[in-house]
Coordinates of C-alpha atoms in Angstrom, one line a residue:
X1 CA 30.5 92.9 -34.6
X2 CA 33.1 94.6 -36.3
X3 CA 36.3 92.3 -37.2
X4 CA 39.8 92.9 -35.3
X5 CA 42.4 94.1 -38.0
X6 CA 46.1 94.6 -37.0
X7 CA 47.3 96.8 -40.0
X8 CA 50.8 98.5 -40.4
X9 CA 50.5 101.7 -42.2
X10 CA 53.4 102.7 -45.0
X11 CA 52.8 106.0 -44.8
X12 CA 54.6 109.3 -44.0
X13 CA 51.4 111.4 -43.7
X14 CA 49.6 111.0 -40.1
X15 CA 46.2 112.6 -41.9
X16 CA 46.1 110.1 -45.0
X17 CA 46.9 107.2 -42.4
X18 CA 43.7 108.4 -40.3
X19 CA 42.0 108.4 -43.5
X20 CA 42.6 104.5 -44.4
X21 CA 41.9 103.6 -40.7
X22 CA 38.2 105.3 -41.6
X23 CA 38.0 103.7 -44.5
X24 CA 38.6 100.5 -42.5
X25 CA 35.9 101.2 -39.9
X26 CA 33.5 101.5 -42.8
X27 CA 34.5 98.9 -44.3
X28 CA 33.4 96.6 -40.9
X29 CA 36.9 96.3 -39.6
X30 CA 38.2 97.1 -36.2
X31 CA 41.6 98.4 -37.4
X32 CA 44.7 98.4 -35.0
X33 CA 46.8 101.0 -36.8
X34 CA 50.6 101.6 -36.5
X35 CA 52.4 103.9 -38.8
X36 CA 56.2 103.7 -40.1
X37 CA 58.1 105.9 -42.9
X38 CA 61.3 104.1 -42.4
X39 CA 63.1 100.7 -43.4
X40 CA 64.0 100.8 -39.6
X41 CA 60.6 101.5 -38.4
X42 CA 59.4 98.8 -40.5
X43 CA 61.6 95.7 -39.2
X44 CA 61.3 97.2 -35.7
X45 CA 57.4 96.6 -36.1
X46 CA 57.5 93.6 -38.3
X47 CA 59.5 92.1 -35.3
X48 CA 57.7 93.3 -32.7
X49 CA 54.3 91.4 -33.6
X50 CA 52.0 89.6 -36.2
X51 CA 50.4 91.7 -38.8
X52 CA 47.0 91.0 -40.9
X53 CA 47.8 93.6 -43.6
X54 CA 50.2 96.1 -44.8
X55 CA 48.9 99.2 -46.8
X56 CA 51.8 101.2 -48.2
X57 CA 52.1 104.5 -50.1
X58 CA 53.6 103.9 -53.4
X59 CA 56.6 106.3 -52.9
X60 CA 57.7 108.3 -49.3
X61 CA 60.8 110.3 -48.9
X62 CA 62.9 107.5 -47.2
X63 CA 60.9 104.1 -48.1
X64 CA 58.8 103.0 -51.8
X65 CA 56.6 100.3 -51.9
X66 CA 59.0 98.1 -53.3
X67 CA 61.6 98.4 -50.7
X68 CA 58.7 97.9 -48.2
X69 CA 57.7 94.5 -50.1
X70 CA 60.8 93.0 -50.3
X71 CA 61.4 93.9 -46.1
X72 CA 58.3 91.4 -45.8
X73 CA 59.3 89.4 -48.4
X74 CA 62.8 88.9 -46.9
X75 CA 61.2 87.7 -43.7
X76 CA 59.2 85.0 -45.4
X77 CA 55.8 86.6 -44.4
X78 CA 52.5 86.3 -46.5
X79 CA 51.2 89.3 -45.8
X80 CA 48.1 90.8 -48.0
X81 CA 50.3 93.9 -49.4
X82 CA 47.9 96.4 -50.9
X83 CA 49.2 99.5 -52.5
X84 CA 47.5 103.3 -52.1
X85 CA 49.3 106.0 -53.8
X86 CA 47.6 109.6 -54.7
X87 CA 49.4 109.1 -58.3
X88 CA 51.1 105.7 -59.8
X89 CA 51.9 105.3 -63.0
X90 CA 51.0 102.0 -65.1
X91 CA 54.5 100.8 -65.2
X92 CA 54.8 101.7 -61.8
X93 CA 51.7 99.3 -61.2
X94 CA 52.8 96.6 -63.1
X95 CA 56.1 96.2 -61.7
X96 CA 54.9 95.9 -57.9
X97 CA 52.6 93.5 -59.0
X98 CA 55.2 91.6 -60.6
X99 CA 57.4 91.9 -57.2
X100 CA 54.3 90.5 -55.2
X101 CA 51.9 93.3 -54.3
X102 CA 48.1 91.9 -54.1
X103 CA 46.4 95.2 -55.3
X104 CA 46.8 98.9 -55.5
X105 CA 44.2 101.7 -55.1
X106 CA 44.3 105.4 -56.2
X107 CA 43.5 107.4 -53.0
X108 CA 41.2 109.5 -54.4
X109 CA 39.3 106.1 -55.0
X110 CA 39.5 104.8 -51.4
X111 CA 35.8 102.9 -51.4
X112 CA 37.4 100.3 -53.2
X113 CA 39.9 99.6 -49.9
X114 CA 37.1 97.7 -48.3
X115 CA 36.5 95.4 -51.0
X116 CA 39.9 95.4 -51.7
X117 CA 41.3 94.5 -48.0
X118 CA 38.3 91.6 -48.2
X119 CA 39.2 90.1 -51.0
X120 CA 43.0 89.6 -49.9
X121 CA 42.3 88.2 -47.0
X122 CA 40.3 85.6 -47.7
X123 CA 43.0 85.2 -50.5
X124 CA 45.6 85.2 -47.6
X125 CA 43.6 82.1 -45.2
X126 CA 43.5 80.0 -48.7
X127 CA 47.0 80.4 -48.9
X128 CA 47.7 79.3 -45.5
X129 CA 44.9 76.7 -45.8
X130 CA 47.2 75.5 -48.8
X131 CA 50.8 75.8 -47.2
X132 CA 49.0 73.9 -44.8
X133 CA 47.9 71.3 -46.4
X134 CA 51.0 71.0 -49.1
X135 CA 53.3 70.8 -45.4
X136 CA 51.0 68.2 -44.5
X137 CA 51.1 66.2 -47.8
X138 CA 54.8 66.6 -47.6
X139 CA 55.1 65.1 -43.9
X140 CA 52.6 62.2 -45.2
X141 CA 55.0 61.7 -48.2
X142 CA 58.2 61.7 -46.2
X143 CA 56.7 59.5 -43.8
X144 CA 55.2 57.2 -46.4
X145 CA 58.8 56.7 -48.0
X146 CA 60.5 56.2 -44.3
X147 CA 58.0 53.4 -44.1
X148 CA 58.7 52.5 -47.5
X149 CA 62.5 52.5 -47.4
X150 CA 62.3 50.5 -43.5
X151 CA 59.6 48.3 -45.7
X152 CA 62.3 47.5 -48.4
X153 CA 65.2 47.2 -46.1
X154 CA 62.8 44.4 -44.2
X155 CA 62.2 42.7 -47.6
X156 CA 65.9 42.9 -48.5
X157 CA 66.7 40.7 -45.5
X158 CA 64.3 38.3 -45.6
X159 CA 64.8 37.7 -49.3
X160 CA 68.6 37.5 -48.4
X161 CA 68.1 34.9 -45.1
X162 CA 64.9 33.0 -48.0
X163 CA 68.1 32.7 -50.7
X164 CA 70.5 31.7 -48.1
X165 CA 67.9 28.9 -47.0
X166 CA 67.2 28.2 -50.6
X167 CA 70.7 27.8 -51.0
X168 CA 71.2 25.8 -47.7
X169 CA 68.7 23.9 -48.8
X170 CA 69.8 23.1 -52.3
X171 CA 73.3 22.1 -51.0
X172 CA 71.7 19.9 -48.9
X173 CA 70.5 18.0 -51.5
X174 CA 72.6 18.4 -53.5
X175 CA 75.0 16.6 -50.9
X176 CA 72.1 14.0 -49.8
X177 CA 72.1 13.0 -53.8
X178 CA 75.8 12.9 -53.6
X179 CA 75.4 10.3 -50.8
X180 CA 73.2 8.1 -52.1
X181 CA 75.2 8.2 -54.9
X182 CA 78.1 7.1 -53.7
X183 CA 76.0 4.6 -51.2
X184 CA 74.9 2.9 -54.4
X185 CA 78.4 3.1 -55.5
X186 CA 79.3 1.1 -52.0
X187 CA 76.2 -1.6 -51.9
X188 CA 77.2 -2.4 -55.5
X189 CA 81.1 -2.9 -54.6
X190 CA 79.6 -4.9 -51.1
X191 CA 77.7 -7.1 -53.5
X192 CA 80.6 -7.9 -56.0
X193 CA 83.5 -8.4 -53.7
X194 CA 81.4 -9.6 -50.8
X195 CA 78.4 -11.0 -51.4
X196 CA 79.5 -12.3 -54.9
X197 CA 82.9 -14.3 -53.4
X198 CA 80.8 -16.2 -50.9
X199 CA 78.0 -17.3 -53.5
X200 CA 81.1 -18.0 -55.5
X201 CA 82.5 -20.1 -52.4
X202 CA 79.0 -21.7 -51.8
X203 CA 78.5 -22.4 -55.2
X204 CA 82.1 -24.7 -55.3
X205 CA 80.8 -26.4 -51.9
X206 CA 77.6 -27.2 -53.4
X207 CA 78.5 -28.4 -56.4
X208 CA 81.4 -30.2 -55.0
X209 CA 78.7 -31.5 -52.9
X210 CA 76.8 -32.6 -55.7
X211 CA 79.4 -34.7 -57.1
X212 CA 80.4 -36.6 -54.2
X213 CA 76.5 -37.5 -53.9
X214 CA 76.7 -38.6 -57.4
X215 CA 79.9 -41.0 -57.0
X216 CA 77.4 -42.1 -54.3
X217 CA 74.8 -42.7 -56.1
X218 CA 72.6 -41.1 -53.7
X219 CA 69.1 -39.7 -54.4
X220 CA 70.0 -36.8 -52.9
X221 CA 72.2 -35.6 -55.7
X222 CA 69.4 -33.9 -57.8
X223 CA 68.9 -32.0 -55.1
X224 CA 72.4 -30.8 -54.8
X225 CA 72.4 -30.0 -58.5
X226 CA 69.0 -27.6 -58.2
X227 CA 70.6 -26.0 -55.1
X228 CA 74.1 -25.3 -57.2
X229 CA 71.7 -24.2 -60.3
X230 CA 69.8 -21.7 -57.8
X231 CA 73.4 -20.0 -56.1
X232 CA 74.7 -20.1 -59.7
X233 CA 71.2 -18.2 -60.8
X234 CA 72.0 -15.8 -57.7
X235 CA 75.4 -15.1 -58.2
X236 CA 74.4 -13.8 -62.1
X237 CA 71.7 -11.9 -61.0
X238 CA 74.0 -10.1 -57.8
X239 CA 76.6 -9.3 -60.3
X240 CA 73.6 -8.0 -62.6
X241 CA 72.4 -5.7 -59.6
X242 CA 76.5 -5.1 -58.5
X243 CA 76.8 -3.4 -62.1
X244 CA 73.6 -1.4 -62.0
X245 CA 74.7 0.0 -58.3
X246 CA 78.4 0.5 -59.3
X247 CA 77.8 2.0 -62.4
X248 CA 77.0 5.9 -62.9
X249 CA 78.5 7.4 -65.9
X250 CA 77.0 7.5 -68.8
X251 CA 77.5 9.6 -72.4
X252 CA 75.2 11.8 -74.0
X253 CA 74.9 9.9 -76.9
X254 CA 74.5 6.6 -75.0
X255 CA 70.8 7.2 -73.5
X256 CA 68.5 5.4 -76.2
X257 CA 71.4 2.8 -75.5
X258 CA 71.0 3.1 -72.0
X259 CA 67.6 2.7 -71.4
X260 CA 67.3 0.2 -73.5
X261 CA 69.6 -1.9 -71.6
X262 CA 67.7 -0.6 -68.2
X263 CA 64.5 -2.0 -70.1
X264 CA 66.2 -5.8 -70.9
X265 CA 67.6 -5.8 -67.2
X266 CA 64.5 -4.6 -65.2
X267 CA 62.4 -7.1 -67.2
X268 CA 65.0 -10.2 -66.6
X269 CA 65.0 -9.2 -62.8
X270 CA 61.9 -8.6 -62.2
X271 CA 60.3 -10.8 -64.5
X272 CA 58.0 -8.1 -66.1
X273 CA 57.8 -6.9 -69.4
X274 CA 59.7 -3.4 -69.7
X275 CA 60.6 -2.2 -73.0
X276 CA 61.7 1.5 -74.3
X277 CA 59.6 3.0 -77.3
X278 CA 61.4 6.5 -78.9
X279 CA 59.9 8.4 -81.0
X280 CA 61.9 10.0 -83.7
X281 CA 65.3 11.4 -83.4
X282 CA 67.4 13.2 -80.5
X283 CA 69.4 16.4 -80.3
X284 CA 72.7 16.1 -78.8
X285 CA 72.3 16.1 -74.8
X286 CA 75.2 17.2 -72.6
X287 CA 76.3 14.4 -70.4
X288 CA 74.9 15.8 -67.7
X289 CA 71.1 16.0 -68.9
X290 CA 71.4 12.2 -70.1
X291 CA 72.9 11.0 -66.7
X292 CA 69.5 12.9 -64.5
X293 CA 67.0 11.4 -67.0
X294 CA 68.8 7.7 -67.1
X295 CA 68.3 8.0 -62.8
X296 CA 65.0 9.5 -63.3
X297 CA 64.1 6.1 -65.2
X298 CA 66.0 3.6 -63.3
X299 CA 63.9 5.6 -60.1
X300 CA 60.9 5.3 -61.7
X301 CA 61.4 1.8 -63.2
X302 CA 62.3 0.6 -59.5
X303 CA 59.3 2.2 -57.9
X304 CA 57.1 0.4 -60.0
X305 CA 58.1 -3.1 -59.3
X306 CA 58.7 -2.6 -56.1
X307 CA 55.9 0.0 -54.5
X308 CA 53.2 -0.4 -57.4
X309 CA 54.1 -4.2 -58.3
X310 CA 53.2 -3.5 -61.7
X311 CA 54.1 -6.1 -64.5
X312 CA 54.1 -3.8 -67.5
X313 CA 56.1 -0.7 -67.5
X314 CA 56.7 1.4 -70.8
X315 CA 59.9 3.5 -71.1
X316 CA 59.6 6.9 -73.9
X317 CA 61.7 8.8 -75.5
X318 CA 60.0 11.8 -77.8
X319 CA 61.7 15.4 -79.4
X320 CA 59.3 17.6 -79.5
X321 CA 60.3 21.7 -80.3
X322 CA 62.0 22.9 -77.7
X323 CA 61.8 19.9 -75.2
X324 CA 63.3 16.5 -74.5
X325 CA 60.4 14.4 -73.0
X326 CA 60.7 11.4 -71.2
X327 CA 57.8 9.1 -70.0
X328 CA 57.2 6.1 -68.0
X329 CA 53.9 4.4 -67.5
X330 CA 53.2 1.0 -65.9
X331 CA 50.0 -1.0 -65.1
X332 CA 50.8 -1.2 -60.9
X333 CA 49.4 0.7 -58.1
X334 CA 49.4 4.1 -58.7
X335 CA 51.9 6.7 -56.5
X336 CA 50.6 7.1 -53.0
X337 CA 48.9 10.4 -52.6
X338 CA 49.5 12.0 -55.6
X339 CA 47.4 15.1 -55.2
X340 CA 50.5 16.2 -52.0
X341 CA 54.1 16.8 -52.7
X342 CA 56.5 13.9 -52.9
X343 CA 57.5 13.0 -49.4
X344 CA 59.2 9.8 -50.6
X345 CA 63.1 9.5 -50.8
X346 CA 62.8 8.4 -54.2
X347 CA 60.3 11.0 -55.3
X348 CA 62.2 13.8 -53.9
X349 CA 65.2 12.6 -55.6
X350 CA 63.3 12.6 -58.8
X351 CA 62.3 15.9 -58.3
X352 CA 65.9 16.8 -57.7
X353 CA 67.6 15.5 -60.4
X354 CA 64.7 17.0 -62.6
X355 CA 65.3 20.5 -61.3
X356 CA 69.2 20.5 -61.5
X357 CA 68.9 20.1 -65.5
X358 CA 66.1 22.9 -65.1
X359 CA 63.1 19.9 -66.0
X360 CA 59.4 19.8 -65.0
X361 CA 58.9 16.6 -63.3
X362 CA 55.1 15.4 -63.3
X363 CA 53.6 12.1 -61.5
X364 CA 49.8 11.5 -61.9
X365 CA 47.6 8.4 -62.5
X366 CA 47.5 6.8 -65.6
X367 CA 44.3 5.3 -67.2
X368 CA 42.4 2.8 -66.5
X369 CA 45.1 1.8 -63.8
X370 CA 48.6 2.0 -62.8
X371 CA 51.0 5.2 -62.8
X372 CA 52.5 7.9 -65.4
X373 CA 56.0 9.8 -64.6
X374 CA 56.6 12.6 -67.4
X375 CA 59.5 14.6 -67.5
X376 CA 59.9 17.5 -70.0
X377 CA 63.3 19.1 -70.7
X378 CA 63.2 22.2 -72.1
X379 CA 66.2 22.6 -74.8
X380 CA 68.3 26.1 -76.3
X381 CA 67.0 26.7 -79.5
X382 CA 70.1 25.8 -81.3
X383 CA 69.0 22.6 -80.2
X384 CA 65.3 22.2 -80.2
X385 CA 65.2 22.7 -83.9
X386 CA 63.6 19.9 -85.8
X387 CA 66.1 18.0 -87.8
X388 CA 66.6 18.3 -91.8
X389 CA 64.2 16.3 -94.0
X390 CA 65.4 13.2 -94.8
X391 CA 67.7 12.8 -91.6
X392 CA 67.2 9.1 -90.7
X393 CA 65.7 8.1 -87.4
X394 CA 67.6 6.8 -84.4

């Protein structure tokens, strides 16, 4: 079956235009011929209908090939245009190639029109096949950036709403630290201007107590005297525990100092042995840096006793390059669950002191028994550099 052809004609000679319409039918096509001469004729037919190919004469009295091209050009139509002139010269050629013209064919040569006319119109449907697919890659790549651009708007707000909560979250610890802070601040006042003016009243009564029993000579005056020695024992060690609570500042230079007095008290409170072991000498820490790592310990120090009932508990101090490491093992019961996040007061606030001086905070179980707190402060590196031969230790 021969194959339907809509063709528009370029041609200002009615027998050459029945000739190419032969040609056609030989060819296998079923041409549906209309002739213009005229750039008028032209856009009249060119609007009236779709077209499969345009076969122009190279040069008519009123309308070239050129000025026929750039008519179907204009209109943004991919038409096969083929070119059949009686004479064109090479230049001639060249330059409607140039402009766009698929092919060109000397009339006295028409049996290469079939073959030609074949050949641009499978040319034509890969084009279109390709427009086709390019507009659909471009409506894919649009799309994929509309999805892309909602994608990162979505991201934008919940990474804004995640730092607000980070934020929220940070100033709420920050102001539950500032509380217990100033709690500590309170029980320790409580204890020194309460608690330490009655034991101060009781111990007067008992020891006045005590010496009337002794102008009595009564038996019960040793007792008196063990009872004063026990409020007097109290009294020491509430003002011991009022000037721990009370007191919170503390100078950079002051930390081997510091924990080495926190070592002395813990072990004559608790009755334990506590003692600080540093290792070489310290880089200047800012105030702030010595004050979280003196709580850290004093945290650490109280957990022991009092959750892990240890009775051995090792305070150290080591520079190493680049880092400020503090340690503290004791012989008690180790941390409860270790492997889960701290859900403890204390052990949160040790993890919150540790990460406003930027410090890794790390509790695990120490060997054979008991527990191991290691915190590592990393230091600029003006200040992690090791100190000059010769500099004497602290």
């Amino acid at each position: 079956m021969s194959q339907a052809l809509r063709v528009l004609l370029v041609e200002d000679s009615a027998d050459d235009a029945a000739l190419l319409q032969y040609e056609l039918q030989r060819a296998g096509y079923a041409p549906s011929c209309r002739r213009v001469e005229t750039a008028e004729t032209l856009n009249a037919a060119l609007e009236e209908q779709a077209w499969d190919l345009v076969i122009a004469d190279h040069r008519l009295p009123r309308l070239d090939a050129l000025a026929a091209l750039a008519q179907v050009k204009a209109r943004g139509l991919d038409l096969p245009f083929i070119i059949v002139s009686g004479y064109i010269t090479e230049e001639a050629a060249v330059a409607t190639m140039k402009a766009g013209a698929h092919d060109y064919v000397m009339k006295d040569k028409l049996a290469r029109l079939g073959p030609a006319v074949a050949r641009e119109l499978r040319e034509a449907v890969v084009r279109r096949e390709r427009r086709r697919a390019e507009d659909a890659l471009r409506q894919a790549y649009a799309e994929l950036e509309q999805r892309v651009a909602q994608r990162t708007a979505e991201l934008k707000t919940a990474n804004t709403r995640l730092e607000s909560a980070i934020a929220e979250r940070q100033r709420l610890e920050h102001e539950l630290l500032e509380i217990t802070e100033n709690e500590r601040r309170r029980i320790g006042l409580d204890l020194h201007d309460d608690l330490g003016q009655q034991l101060s009243g009781l111990a007067l009564m008992t020891k006045g107590l005590e010496r009337k029993l002794a102008r009595r000579k009564a038996g019960e005056a040793e007792d008196a005297a063990r009872i004063h020695q026990l409020v007097q024992q109290t009294i020491n060690l509430t003002r011991s525990l009022a000037r721990d609570f009370a007191t919170l500042d503390l100078e950079a230079d002051d930390l081997p100092a510091a924990l080495d007095r926190l070592a002395a008290h813990a072990a004559w409170v608790f009755k334990i042995s506590c003692r600080l072991e540093q290792c070489g000498p310290l880089p200047a820490l800012g105030a702030g840096i010595a004050r979280q790592l003196y709580k850290i310990a004093q945290e650490a120090v109280t957990n022991a006793v009092k959750h892990g009932q240890a009775k051995s508990v090792r305070i150290g101090l080591a520079s190493r390059p680049g880092q400020i490491i503090l340690t503290l093992r004791n012989d008690g019961a180790p941390f409860p669950k270790l492997t889960e996040p701290a859900t403890g007061l204390g052990l949160r606030i040790m993890n919150y002191r540790a990460s406003l001086i930027g410090a890794s905070l790390e509790i695990k179980s120490d060997s054979p028994a008991g527990a191991c707190v290691i915190c590592a402060v990393p230091l600029p590196a003006a200040e992690s550099r090791p100190p000059p031969p010769g500099t004497p230790a602290a």
